[in-house]
Amino acid sequence: MNLNLLKAISEAPGVSGFEYGVPTLIRKELGGHTDGMREDRFGNLYVSKGNGKRTLMVAAHTDEIGLIVKHIDDKGFIRFAKLGGVPDHILLAQRVSVHGMKERVRGVIGCKAIHVMKDEEKKQLVTYDKMFIDTGATKDQLSKMGVSVGTPITMERGLTELKGDLVVAKAMDDRAGCYMLIEALKIAKPANKVVGVFTVQEEVGLRGATMSAFAVKPDIGIAIDTTIAGDHPEIGESEAPVKLGYGPVILAADGRRDSLGGGLIANPIIRGWIMDLADKSKIPYQLEVLEGGTTDATAMQLAHEGVPAGCISIPSRYVHSFSEVVSKKDLDSGVKLLAKMMESKLPF
Ligand SMILES: [Zn+2]
């Protein structure tokens, strides 16, 4: 486990559309380990290795959920919009970084103190439109630091190790996926042409994967992401059976809660291929049908005349909370499994 890399990549700021810091870090980390790297005008980073006839595309998204400046009032208080699925109830009192063009400004998300709330207000969820960011700076000072409408905002959350092989950090969705793709690209001796794509703008509609799958034209597309671990109070086992520490998750299907529409039904041959490789290499894994979310694989499957696609996820507690908990052992197993896939004959 390369904990330094996991820490650096999770702490790097990169909300959807403003991922800049993350590809730079990945380029540095993978220098000398690949056969080529390029970035497109949208910000997707393509890393290739191997030169077989068939192409395996593996996508991990670099963007994280966060906020963007919507309005600055005369006193310098900032109102914001959300980039991606940010739940209101985890925003309050978060420390943030407002990424001005000239300076990174620290701030805190505030709202009315409980003492001045009316009884019925106290019982209600404070919604994000009732919150604001306080940086201590005036409107003029913010402007001088390059903060304006459209400035991206990330949470200030460092990686911390917990007991029992766990770590908590922001943006494990999907820096955990980026981590695994980097580490697998380093060690794999590919039997095929492998193109690792570090995609942008996944959290706002799988945008980077949509165009990069057209650019790569893969024979197989695999997304690497995180998924809901339900092994804690307040989630029933049948609601989210995936657990931390039981290995990476091989996806069967995902999509909207009502119908699994708008998602991926993983190609059964690809799913079988991955399970087979895991069995042969004695890598533990879990199977999953996920209601209420999807990944870059959904976009990849629809490129050109269709791309057989699958997805491997790492179990994560408190997804989209800025304090996402994953197991180091699962990450290690994920890297091993991914490297095996790169080194094996593709089923298509
Ligand atoms: Zn994700």
mmCIF file of C-alpha atoms and ligand atoms in Angstrom:
data_model
loop_
_atom_site.group_PDB
_atom_site.id
_atom_site.type_symbol
_atom_site.label_atom_id
_atom_site.label_comp_id
_atom_site.label_asym_id
_atom_site.label_seq_id
_atom_site.Cartn_x
_atom_site.Cartn_y
_atom_site.Cartn_z
ATOM 1 C CA MET A 1 0.000 0.000 0.000
ATOM 2 C CA ASN A 2 1.379 3.366 -1.109
ATOM 3 C CA LEU A 3 -0.208 5.486 1.624
ATOM 4 C CA ASN A 4 1.698 8.633 0.612
ATOM 5 C CA LEU A 5 0.155 8.498 -2.864
ATOM 6 C CA LEU A 6 -3.341 7.808 -1.495
ATOM 7 C CA LYS A 7 -2.988 10.791 0.847
ATOM 8 C CA ALA A 8 -1.663 13.132 -1.838
ATOM 9 C CA ILE A 9 -4.255 12.186 -4.414
ATOM 10 C CA SER A 10 -7.214 12.368 -2.003
ATOM 11 C CA GLU A 11 -6.141 15.757 -0.683
ATOM 12 C CA ALA A 12 -5.557 17.265 -4.153
ATOM 13 C CA PRO A 13 -8.347 19.737 -4.979
ATOM 14 C CA GLY A 14 -10.383 19.003 -8.109
ATOM 15 C CA VAL A 15 -14.135 19.597 -8.268
ATOM 16 C CA SER A 16 -15.906 18.786 -11.538
ATOM 17 C CA GLY A 17 -14.674 21.057 -14.324
ATOM 18 C CA PHE A 18 -11.681 22.208 -12.259
ATOM 19 C CA GLU A 19 -9.678 18.987 -11.877
ATOM 20 C CA TYR A 20 -6.354 20.607 -12.789
ATOM 21 C CA GLY A 21 -4.246 19.523 -9.813
ATOM 22 C CA VAL A 22 -5.099 15.832 -10.140
ATOM 23 C CA PRO A 23 -3.833 15.025 -13.682
ATOM 24 C CA THR A 24 -0.599 16.892 -12.883
ATOM 25 C CA LEU A 25 -0.034 14.660 -9.869
ATOM 26 C CA ILE A 26 -0.854 11.518 -11.892
ATOM 27 C CA ARG A 27 1.549 12.524 -14.694
ATOM 28 C CA LYS A 28 4.338 12.955 -12.148
ATOM 29 C CA GLU A 29 3.560 9.646 -10.437
ATOM 30 C CA LEU A 30 3.404 7.628 -13.686
ATOM 31 C CA GLY A 31 6.400 9.215 -15.409
ATOM 32 C CA GLY A 32 8.653 6.414 -16.726
ATOM 33 C CA HIS A 33 6.044 3.681 -16.167
ATOM 34 C CA THR A 34 4.036 4.028 -19.406
ATOM 35 C CA ASP A 35 4.369 4.097 -23.187
ATOM 36 C CA GLY A 36 2.669 7.448 -23.603
ATOM 37 C CA MET A 37 0.529 10.110 -22.002
ATOM 38 C CA ARG A 38 -1.632 12.822 -23.480
ATOM 39 C CA GLU A 39 -4.393 15.139 -22.365
ATOM 40 C CA ASP A 40 -7.349 16.215 -24.518
ATOM 41 C CA ARG A 41 -8.775 19.723 -24.622
ATOM 42 C CA PHE A 42 -11.497 18.740 -22.164
ATOM 43 C CA GLY A 43 -8.978 17.662 -19.511
ATOM 44 C CA ASN A 44 -9.108 13.841 -19.757
ATOM 45 C CA LEU A 45 -5.672 12.270 -19.272
ATOM 46 C CA TYR A 46 -4.872 9.190 -21.417
ATOM 47 C CA VAL A 47 -2.072 6.884 -20.284
ATOM 48 C CA SER A 48 -1.183 3.961 -22.551
ATOM 49 C CA LYS A 49 0.875 0.861 -21.904
ATOM 50 C CA GLY A 50 1.445 -2.275 -24.014
ATOM 51 C CA ASN A 51 0.925 -2.754 -27.728
ATOM 52 C CA GLY A 52 -1.309 -5.785 -28.284
ATOM 53 C CA LYS A 53 -3.926 -5.816 -31.042
ATOM 54 C CA ARG A 54 -6.910 -5.350 -28.748
ATOM 55 C CA THR A 55 -7.573 -2.351 -26.544
ATOM 56 C CA LEU A 56 -8.670 -2.382 -22.923
ATOM 57 C CA MET A 57 -9.834 0.997 -21.658
ATOM 58 C CA VAL A 58 -9.889 1.509 -17.900
ATOM 59 C CA ALA A 59 -11.468 4.718 -16.625
ATOM 60 C CA ALA A 60 -11.221 6.346 -13.189
ATOM 61 C CA HIS A 61 -12.626 9.818 -12.629
ATOM 62 C CA THR A 62 -10.465 12.593 -11.258
ATOM 63 C CA ASP A 63 -13.245 14.996 -10.242
ATOM 64 C CA GLU A 64 -14.735 15.211 -6.761
ATOM 65 C CA ILE A 65 -18.059 16.657 -5.618
ATOM 66 C CA GLY A 66 -17.901 20.221 -4.297
ATOM 67 C CA LEU A 67 -19.172 23.742 -4.697
ATOM 68 C CA ILE A 68 -18.885 26.809 -6.939
ATOM 69 C CA VAL A 69 -19.265 30.528 -6.073
ATOM 70 C CA LYS A 70 -22.703 31.827 -7.120
ATOM 71 C CA HIS A 71 -22.821 35.243 -5.460
ATOM 72 C CA ILE A 72 -20.653 37.440 -3.226
ATOM 73 C CA ASP A 73 -22.502 40.016 -1.110
ATOM 74 C CA ASP A 74 -21.240 43.491 -0.204
ATOM 75 C CA LYS A 75 -19.640 42.205 3.027
ATOM 76 C CA GLY A 76 -17.833 39.351 1.280
ATOM 77 C CA PHE A 77 -20.121 36.453 2.285
ATOM 78 C CA ILE A 78 -20.263 33.843 -0.483
ATOM 79 C CA ARG A 79 -23.360 31.948 -1.650
ATOM 80 C CA PHE A 80 -22.690 28.788 -3.618
ATOM 81 C CA ALA A 81 -24.139 26.180 -5.975
ATOM 82 C CA LYS A 82 -23.321 22.468 -5.880
ATOM 83 C CA LEU A 83 -21.122 20.577 -8.336
ATOM 84 C CA GLY A 84 -22.329 16.964 -8.158
ATOM 85 C CA GLY A 85 -24.491 15.177 -5.588
ATOM 86 C CA VAL A 86 -23.655 17.074 -2.401
ATOM 87 C CA PRO A 87 -26.118 16.344 0.452
ATOM 88 C CA ASP A 88 -27.213 19.479 2.361
ATOM 89 C CA HIS A 89 -26.885 17.886 5.799
ATOM 90 C CA ILE A 90 -23.141 17.340 5.581
ATOM 91 C CA LEU A 91 -22.243 20.845 4.406
ATOM 92 C CA LEU A 92 -22.739 22.866 7.546
ATOM 93 C CA ALA A 93 -19.585 23.875 9.458
ATOM 94 C CA GLN A 94 -17.269 22.326 6.866
ATOM 95 C CA ARG A 95 -13.953 24.130 6.364
ATOM 96 C CA VAL A 96 -13.441 24.996 2.711
ATOM 97 C CA SER A 97 -10.852 26.247 0.237
ATOM 98 C CA VAL A 98 -12.027 28.860 -2.237
ATOM 99 C CA HIS A 99 -9.658 28.573 -5.196
ATOM 100 C CA GLY A 100 -9.135 32.178 -6.308
ATOM 101 C CA MET A 101 -7.127 32.729 -9.496
ATOM 102 C CA LYS A 102 -4.375 34.374 -7.444
ATOM 103 C CA GLU A 103 -4.790 32.880 -3.989
ATOM 104 C CA ARG A 104 -6.383 29.917 -2.207
ATOM 105 C CA VAL A 105 -8.660 31.377 0.480
ATOM 106 C CA ARG A 106 -9.723 29.382 3.538
ATOM 107 C CA GLY A 107 -13.300 29.667 4.792
ATOM 108 C CA VAL A 108 -16.086 28.013 6.765
ATOM 109 C CA ILE A 109 -19.688 27.237 5.861
ATOM 110 C CA GLY A 110 -21.981 29.046 8.283
ATOM 111 C CA CYS A 111 -25.679 29.541 8.977
ATOM 112 C CA LYS A 112 -27.882 31.125 11.642
ATOM 113 C CA ALA A 113 -26.873 29.981 15.181
ATOM 114 C CA ILE A 114 -29.277 27.589 16.908
ATOM 115 C CA HIS A 115 -29.945 30.180 19.666
ATOM 116 C CA VAL A 116 -31.722 32.527 17.260
ATOM 117 C CA MET A 117 -33.695 29.800 15.448
ATOM 118 C CA LYS A 118 -37.436 29.547 16.064
ATOM 119 C CA ASP A 119 -38.670 26.181 17.433
ATOM 120 C CA GLU A 120 -39.930 24.945 14.062
ATOM 121 C CA GLU A 121 -36.677 26.040 12.361
ATOM 122 C CA LYS A 122 -34.679 23.923 14.823
ATOM 123 C CA LYS A 123 -36.517 20.777 13.715
ATOM 124 C CA GLN A 124 -35.822 21.355 10.039
ATOM 125 C CA LEU A 125 -32.838 20.488 7.904
ATOM 126 C CA VAL A 126 -30.873 23.634 7.073
ATOM 127 C CA THR A 127 -30.783 23.626 3.271
ATOM 128 C CA TYR A 128 -27.727 24.797 1.338
ATOM 129 C CA ASP A 129 -29.429 27.977 0.126
ATOM 130 C CA LYS A 130 -29.616 29.090 3.788
ATOM 131 C CA MET A 131 -25.838 28.641 4.166
ATOM 132 C CA PHE A 132 -22.949 30.858 3.131
ATOM 133 C CA ILE A 133 -19.147 30.859 3.197
ATOM 134 C CA ASP A 134 -17.264 33.178 5.526
ATOM 135 C CA THR A 135 -13.618 33.717 4.557
ATOM 136 C CA GLY A 136 -13.063 36.783 6.723
ATOM 137 C CA ALA A 137 -12.261 38.743 3.568
ATOM 138 C CA THR A 138 -14.214 41.704 2.210
ATOM 139 C CA LYS A 139 -15.687 41.713 -1.287
ATOM 140 C CA ASP A 140 -12.777 43.882 -2.453
ATOM 141 C CA GLN A 141 -10.143 41.623 -0.916
ATOM 142 C CA LEU A 142 -11.783 38.547 -2.491
ATOM 143 C CA SER A 143 -11.746 40.235 -5.862
ATOM 144 C CA LYS A 144 -8.009 41.008 -5.484
ATOM 145 C CA MET A 145 -7.366 37.303 -4.721
ATOM 146 C CA GLY A 146 -9.155 36.345 -7.924
ATOM 147 C CA VAL A 147 -12.354 35.044 -6.293
ATOM 148 C CA SER A 148 -15.437 35.735 -8.417
ATOM 149 C CA VAL A 149 -18.663 34.107 -9.564
ATOM 150 C CA GLY A 150 -17.586 30.707 -10.946
ATOM 151 C CA THR A 151 -14.647 30.127 -8.582
ATOM 152 C CA PRO A 152 -14.437 26.431 -7.501
ATOM 153 C CA ILE A 153 -14.633 25.443 -3.826
ATOM 154 C CA THR A 154 -13.335 22.233 -2.216
ATOM 155 C CA MET A 155 -13.515 20.861 1.325
ATOM 156 C CA GLU A 156 -10.495 20.975 3.641
ATOM 157 C CA ARG A 157 -10.169 17.349 4.708
ATOM 158 C CA GLY A 158 -6.882 15.536 5.210
ATOM 159 C CA LEU A 159 -6.495 11.766 5.081
ATOM 160 C CA THR A 160 -6.513 10.090 8.515
ATOM 161 C CA GLU A 161 -5.793 6.450 9.339
ATOM 162 C CA LEU A 162 -8.412 4.702 11.459
ATOM 163 C CA LYS A 163 -8.054 1.395 13.329
ATOM 164 C CA GLY A 164 -8.560 -1.947 11.637
ATOM 165 C CA ASP A 165 -6.949 -1.204 8.278
ATOM 166 C CA LEU A 166 -9.299 1.701 7.464
ATOM 167 C CA VAL A 167 -8.599 5.217 6.230
ATOM 168 C CA VAL A 168 -10.926 8.225 6.072
ATOM 169 C CA ALA A 169 -10.474 11.002 3.514
ATOM 170 C CA LYS A 170 -12.380 13.282 1.215
ATOM 171 C CA ALA A 171 -12.867 12.413 -2.453
ATOM 172 C CA MET A 172 -12.221 8.666 -2.136
ATOM 173 C CA ASP A 173 -14.893 8.791 -4.862
ATOM 174 C CA ASP A 174 -12.998 8.472 -7.073
ATOM 175 C CA ARG A 175 -9.404 9.095 -6.047
ATOM 176 C CA ALA A 176 -9.437 5.527 -4.686
ATOM 177 C CA GLY A 177 -10.094 4.494 -8.311
ATOM 178 C CA CYS A 178 -7.339 6.804 -9.586
ATOM 179 C CA TYR A 179 -4.982 5.299 -6.994
ATOM 180 C CA MET A 180 -5.713 1.732 -8.129
ATOM 181 C CA LEU A 181 -5.360 2.597 -11.809
ATOM 182 C CA ILE A 182 -2.003 4.321 -11.187
ATOM 183 C CA GLU A 183 -0.622 1.442 -9.128
ATOM 184 C CA ALA A 184 -1.863 -1.213 -11.588
ATOM 185 C CA LEU A 185 -0.379 0.659 -14.560
ATOM 186 C CA LYS A 186 2.946 0.750 -12.728
ATOM 187 C CA ILE A 187 3.189 -3.011 -12.124
ATOM 188 C CA ALA A 188 1.307 -4.590 -15.060
ATOM 189 C CA LYS A 189 3.022 -6.108 -18.078
ATOM 190 C CA PRO A 190 0.041 -5.771 -20.408
ATOM 191 C CA ALA A 191 -0.876 -8.468 -22.916
ATOM 192 C CA ASN A 192 -2.979 -5.897 -24.778
ATOM 193 C CA LYS A 193 -2.960 -2.221 -25.439
ATOM 194 C CA VAL A 194 -4.160 -0.751 -22.146
ATOM 195 C CA VAL A 195 -5.383 2.824 -22.105
ATOM 196 C CA GLY A 196 -5.948 4.160 -18.613
ATOM 197 C CA VAL A 197 -8.155 7.222 -18.829
ATOM 198 C CA PHE A 198 -8.342 9.616 -15.899
ATOM 199 C CA THR A 199 -11.667 11.201 -16.770
ATOM 200 C CA VAL A 200 -13.136 14.574 -15.825
ATOM 201 C CA GLN A 201 -16.679 15.700 -14.933
ATOM 202 C CA GLU A 202 -18.061 12.276 -13.983
ATOM 203 C CA GLU A 203 -20.040 13.622 -11.028
ATOM 204 C CA VAL A 204 -22.012 15.991 -13.260
ATOM 205 C CA GLY A 205 -23.029 13.407 -15.881
ATOM 206 C CA LEU A 206 -20.203 11.069 -17.000
ATOM 207 C CA ARG A 207 -18.984 13.731 -19.423
ATOM 208 C CA GLY A 208 -15.267 12.904 -19.718
ATOM 209 C CA ALA A 209 -15.889 9.175 -20.206
ATOM 210 C CA THR A 210 -18.420 9.889 -22.959
ATOM 211 C CA MET A 211 -15.876 11.584 -25.228
ATOM 212 C CA SER A 212 -12.815 9.567 -24.203
ATOM 213 C CA ALA A 213 -14.511 6.248 -25.071
ATOM 214 C CA PHE A 214 -15.020 7.679 -28.578
ATOM 215 C CA ALA A 215 -11.382 8.719 -28.736
ATOM 216 C CA VAL A 216 -9.979 5.368 -27.510
ATOM 217 C CA LYS A 217 -12.468 3.098 -29.347
ATOM 218 C CA PRO A 218 -11.811 0.209 -26.933
ATOM 219 C CA ASP A 219 -12.711 -3.468 -27.349
ATOM 220 C CA ILE A 220 -13.608 -3.549 -23.658
ATOM 221 C CA GLY A 221 -14.363 -0.721 -21.231
ATOM 222 C CA ILE A 222 -13.927 -1.001 -17.470
ATOM 223 C CA ALA A 223 -14.708 1.705 -14.926
ATOM 224 C CA ILE A 224 -13.011 1.780 -11.529
ATOM 225 C CA ASP A 225 -15.016 3.566 -8.850
ATOM 226 C CA THR A 226 -16.293 3.367 -5.272
ATOM 227 C CA THR A 227 -19.592 1.903 -4.097
ATOM 228 C CA ILE A 228 -21.836 1.939 -1.037
ATOM 229 C CA ALA A 229 -20.699 -0.223 1.879
ATOM 230 C CA GLY A 230 -23.687 -0.834 4.139
ATOM 231 C CA ASP A 231 -21.865 -2.505 7.023
ATOM 232 C CA HIS A 232 -22.734 0.073 9.665
ATOM 233 C CA PRO A 233 -25.797 1.165 11.710
ATOM 234 C CA GLU A 234 -28.815 2.586 9.854
ATOM 235 C CA ILE A 235 -28.398 0.499 6.688
ATOM 236 C CA GLY A 236 -29.977 -2.949 6.456
ATOM 237 C CA GLU A 237 -27.834 -5.768 5.059
ATOM 238 C CA SER A 238 -30.233 -6.410 2.185
ATOM 239 C CA GLU A 239 -30.230 -2.700 1.274
ATOM 240 C CA ALA A 240 -26.455 -2.535 0.706
ATOM 241 C CA PRO A 241 -24.815 -5.948 1.259
ATOM 242 C CA VAL A 242 -21.285 -4.828 0.313
ATOM 243 C CA LYS A 243 -18.806 -4.739 3.219
ATOM 244 C CA LEU A 244 -15.413 -3.167 3.823
ATOM 245 C CA GLY A 245 -12.499 -5.606 3.849
ATOM 246 C CA TYR A 246 -14.169 -8.326 1.761
ATOM 247 C CA GLY A 247 -12.449 -7.334 -1.472
ATOM 248 C CA PRO A 248 -13.267 -5.283 -4.558
ATOM 249 C CA VAL A 249 -16.812 -5.349 -5.924
ATOM 250 C CA ILE A 250 -17.577 -6.751 -9.372
ATOM 251 C CA LEU A 251 -20.699 -4.998 -10.636
ATOM 252 C CA ALA A 252 -23.638 -6.929 -12.110
ATOM 253 C CA ALA A 253 -25.912 -3.936 -12.757
ATOM 254 C CA ASP A 254 -26.557 -0.374 -11.601
ATOM 255 C CA GLY A 255 -28.737 2.620 -12.408
ATOM 256 C CA ARG A 256 -31.757 4.542 -11.144
ATOM 257 C CA ARG A 257 -33.488 3.236 -8.043
ATOM 258 C CA ASP A 258 -36.873 2.747 -9.751
ATOM 259 C CA SER A 259 -35.725 0.785 -12.813
ATOM 260 C CA LEU A 260 -31.932 0.534 -13.109
ATOM 261 C CA GLY A 261 -32.528 2.851 -16.069
ATOM 262 C CA GLY A 262 -29.692 5.143 -17.102
ATOM 263 C CA GLY A 263 -27.083 2.721 -15.801
ATOM 264 C CA LEU A 264 -25.045 -0.319 -16.791
ATOM 265 C CA ILE A 265 -25.963 -3.969 -17.073
ATOM 266 C CA ALA A 266 -22.417 -5.291 -16.963
ATOM 267 C CA ASN A 267 -21.611 -7.563 -19.882
ATOM 268 C CA PRO A 268 -21.986 -11.084 -18.363
ATOM 269 C CA ILE A 269 -18.948 -12.404 -20.239
ATOM 270 C CA ILE A 270 -16.789 -9.599 -18.866
ATOM 271 C CA ARG A 271 -18.175 -10.134 -15.383
ATOM 272 C CA GLY A 272 -17.372 -13.869 -15.656
ATOM 273 C CA TRP A 273 -13.892 -13.095 -16.998
ATOM 274 C CA ILE A 274 -13.096 -10.850 -14.015
ATOM 275 C CA MET A 275 -14.521 -13.360 -11.499
ATOM 276 C CA ASP A 276 -12.472 -16.118 -13.085
ATOM 277 C CA LEU A 277 -9.256 -14.081 -12.861
ATOM 278 C CA ALA A 278 -9.996 -13.261 -9.214
ATOM 279 C CA ASP A 279 -10.690 -16.933 -8.393
ATOM 280 C CA LYS A 280 -7.487 -18.116 -10.089
ATOM 281 C CA SER A 281 -5.394 -15.466 -8.307
ATOM 282 C CA LYS A 282 -7.144 -16.021 -4.957
ATOM 283 C CA ILE A 283 -8.274 -12.393 -4.805
ATOM 284 C CA PRO A 284 -11.456 -11.986 -2.732
ATOM 285 C CA TYR A 285 -14.372 -10.160 -4.370
ATOM 286 C CA GLN A 286 -18.027 -9.266 -3.842
ATOM 287 C CA LEU A 287 -20.863 -9.059 -6.373
ATOM 288 C CA GLU A 288 -23.295 -6.172 -6.505
ATOM 289 C CA VAL A 289 -26.499 -4.800 -7.971
ATOM 290 C CA LEU A 290 -26.477 -1.092 -7.107
ATOM 291 C CA GLU A 291 -29.688 0.917 -7.112
ATOM 292 C CA GLY A 292 -29.334 4.672 -7.155
ATOM 293 C CA GLY A 293 -26.055 5.408 -8.910
ATOM 294 C CA THR A 294 -23.806 4.602 -11.824
ATOM 295 C CA THR A 295 -20.272 5.038 -13.179
ATOM 296 C CA ASP A 296 -18.218 5.954 -16.234
ATOM 297 C CA ALA A 297 -18.870 2.441 -17.606
ATOM 298 C CA THR A 298 -22.402 3.553 -18.474
ATOM 299 C CA ALA A 299 -21.028 6.183 -20.840
ATOM 300 C CA MET A 300 -18.329 3.891 -22.265
ATOM 301 C CA GLN A 301 -20.804 1.130 -23.256
ATOM 302 C CA LEU A 302 -22.626 3.543 -25.601
ATOM 303 C CA ALA A 303 -19.623 4.681 -27.664
ATOM 304 C CA HIS A 304 -19.475 3.878 -31.386
ATOM 305 C CA GLU A 305 -21.396 0.632 -32.063
ATOM 306 C CA GLY A 306 -21.346 -0.328 -28.388
ATOM 307 C CA VAL A 307 -18.530 -1.368 -26.072
ATOM 308 C CA PRO A 308 -18.839 -4.423 -23.785
ATOM 309 C CA ALA A 309 -18.345 -2.875 -20.373
ATOM 310 C CA GLY A 310 -17.916 -3.736 -16.723
ATOM 311 C CA CYS A 311 -17.109 -2.049 -13.452
ATOM 312 C CA ILE A 312 -14.992 -2.760 -10.399
ATOM 313 C CA SER A 313 -15.637 -0.730 -7.262
ATOM 314 C CA ILE A 314 -14.069 -0.318 -3.869
ATOM 315 C CA PRO A 315 -16.472 -0.462 -0.898
ATOM 316 C CA SER A 316 -16.771 2.917 0.803
ATOM 317 C CA ARG A 317 -18.730 4.032 3.857
ATOM 318 C CA TYR A 318 -20.376 7.489 3.870
ATOM 319 C CA VAL A 319 -20.078 8.030 0.111
ATOM 320 C CA HIS A 320 -20.455 11.702 -0.913
ATOM 321 C CA SER A 321 -19.876 12.928 2.650
ATOM 322 C CA PHE A 322 -16.326 14.383 2.423
ATOM 323 C CA SER A 323 -15.323 11.748 5.001
ATOM 324 C CA GLU A 324 -15.354 8.516 3.036
ATOM 325 C CA VAL A 325 -13.971 5.395 4.697
ATOM 326 C CA VAL A 326 -12.241 2.612 2.725
ATOM 327 C CA SER A 327 -10.076 -0.410 3.544
ATOM 328 C CA LYS A 328 -6.411 -0.485 2.531
ATOM 329 C CA LYS A 329 -6.667 -4.254 2.024
ATOM 330 C CA ASP A 330 -9.502 -3.770 -0.501
ATOM 331 C CA LEU A 331 -7.396 -1.230 -2.384
ATOM 332 C CA ASP A 332 -4.438 -3.647 -2.521
ATOM 333 C CA SER A 333 -6.705 -6.435 -3.825
ATOM 334 C CA GLY A 334 -8.195 -4.024 -6.367
ATOM 335 C CA VAL A 335 -4.747 -3.143 -7.707
ATOM 336 C CA LYS A 336 -3.855 -6.846 -8.024
ATOM 337 C CA LEU A 337 -7.095 -7.685 -9.827
ATOM 338 C CA LEU A 338 -6.767 -4.764 -12.210
ATOM 339 C CA ALA A 339 -3.158 -5.684 -13.061
ATOM 340 C CA LYS A 340 -4.289 -9.281 -13.743
ATOM 341 C CA MET A 341 -6.951 -7.986 -16.156
ATOM 342 C CA MET A 342 -4.354 -5.901 -17.993
ATOM 343 C CA GLU A 343 -2.067 -8.940 -18.292
ATOM 344 C CA SER A 344 -4.723 -11.419 -19.474
ATOM 345 C CA LYS A 345 -6.272 -12.271 -22.840
ATOM 346 C CA LEU A 346 -9.421 -10.189 -23.326
ATOM 347 C CA PRO A 347 -12.739 -12.051 -23.791
ATOM 348 C CA PHE A 348 -13.672 -9.722 -26.720
HETATM 349 ZN ZN ZN B 1 -17.528 8.122 -8.488
#
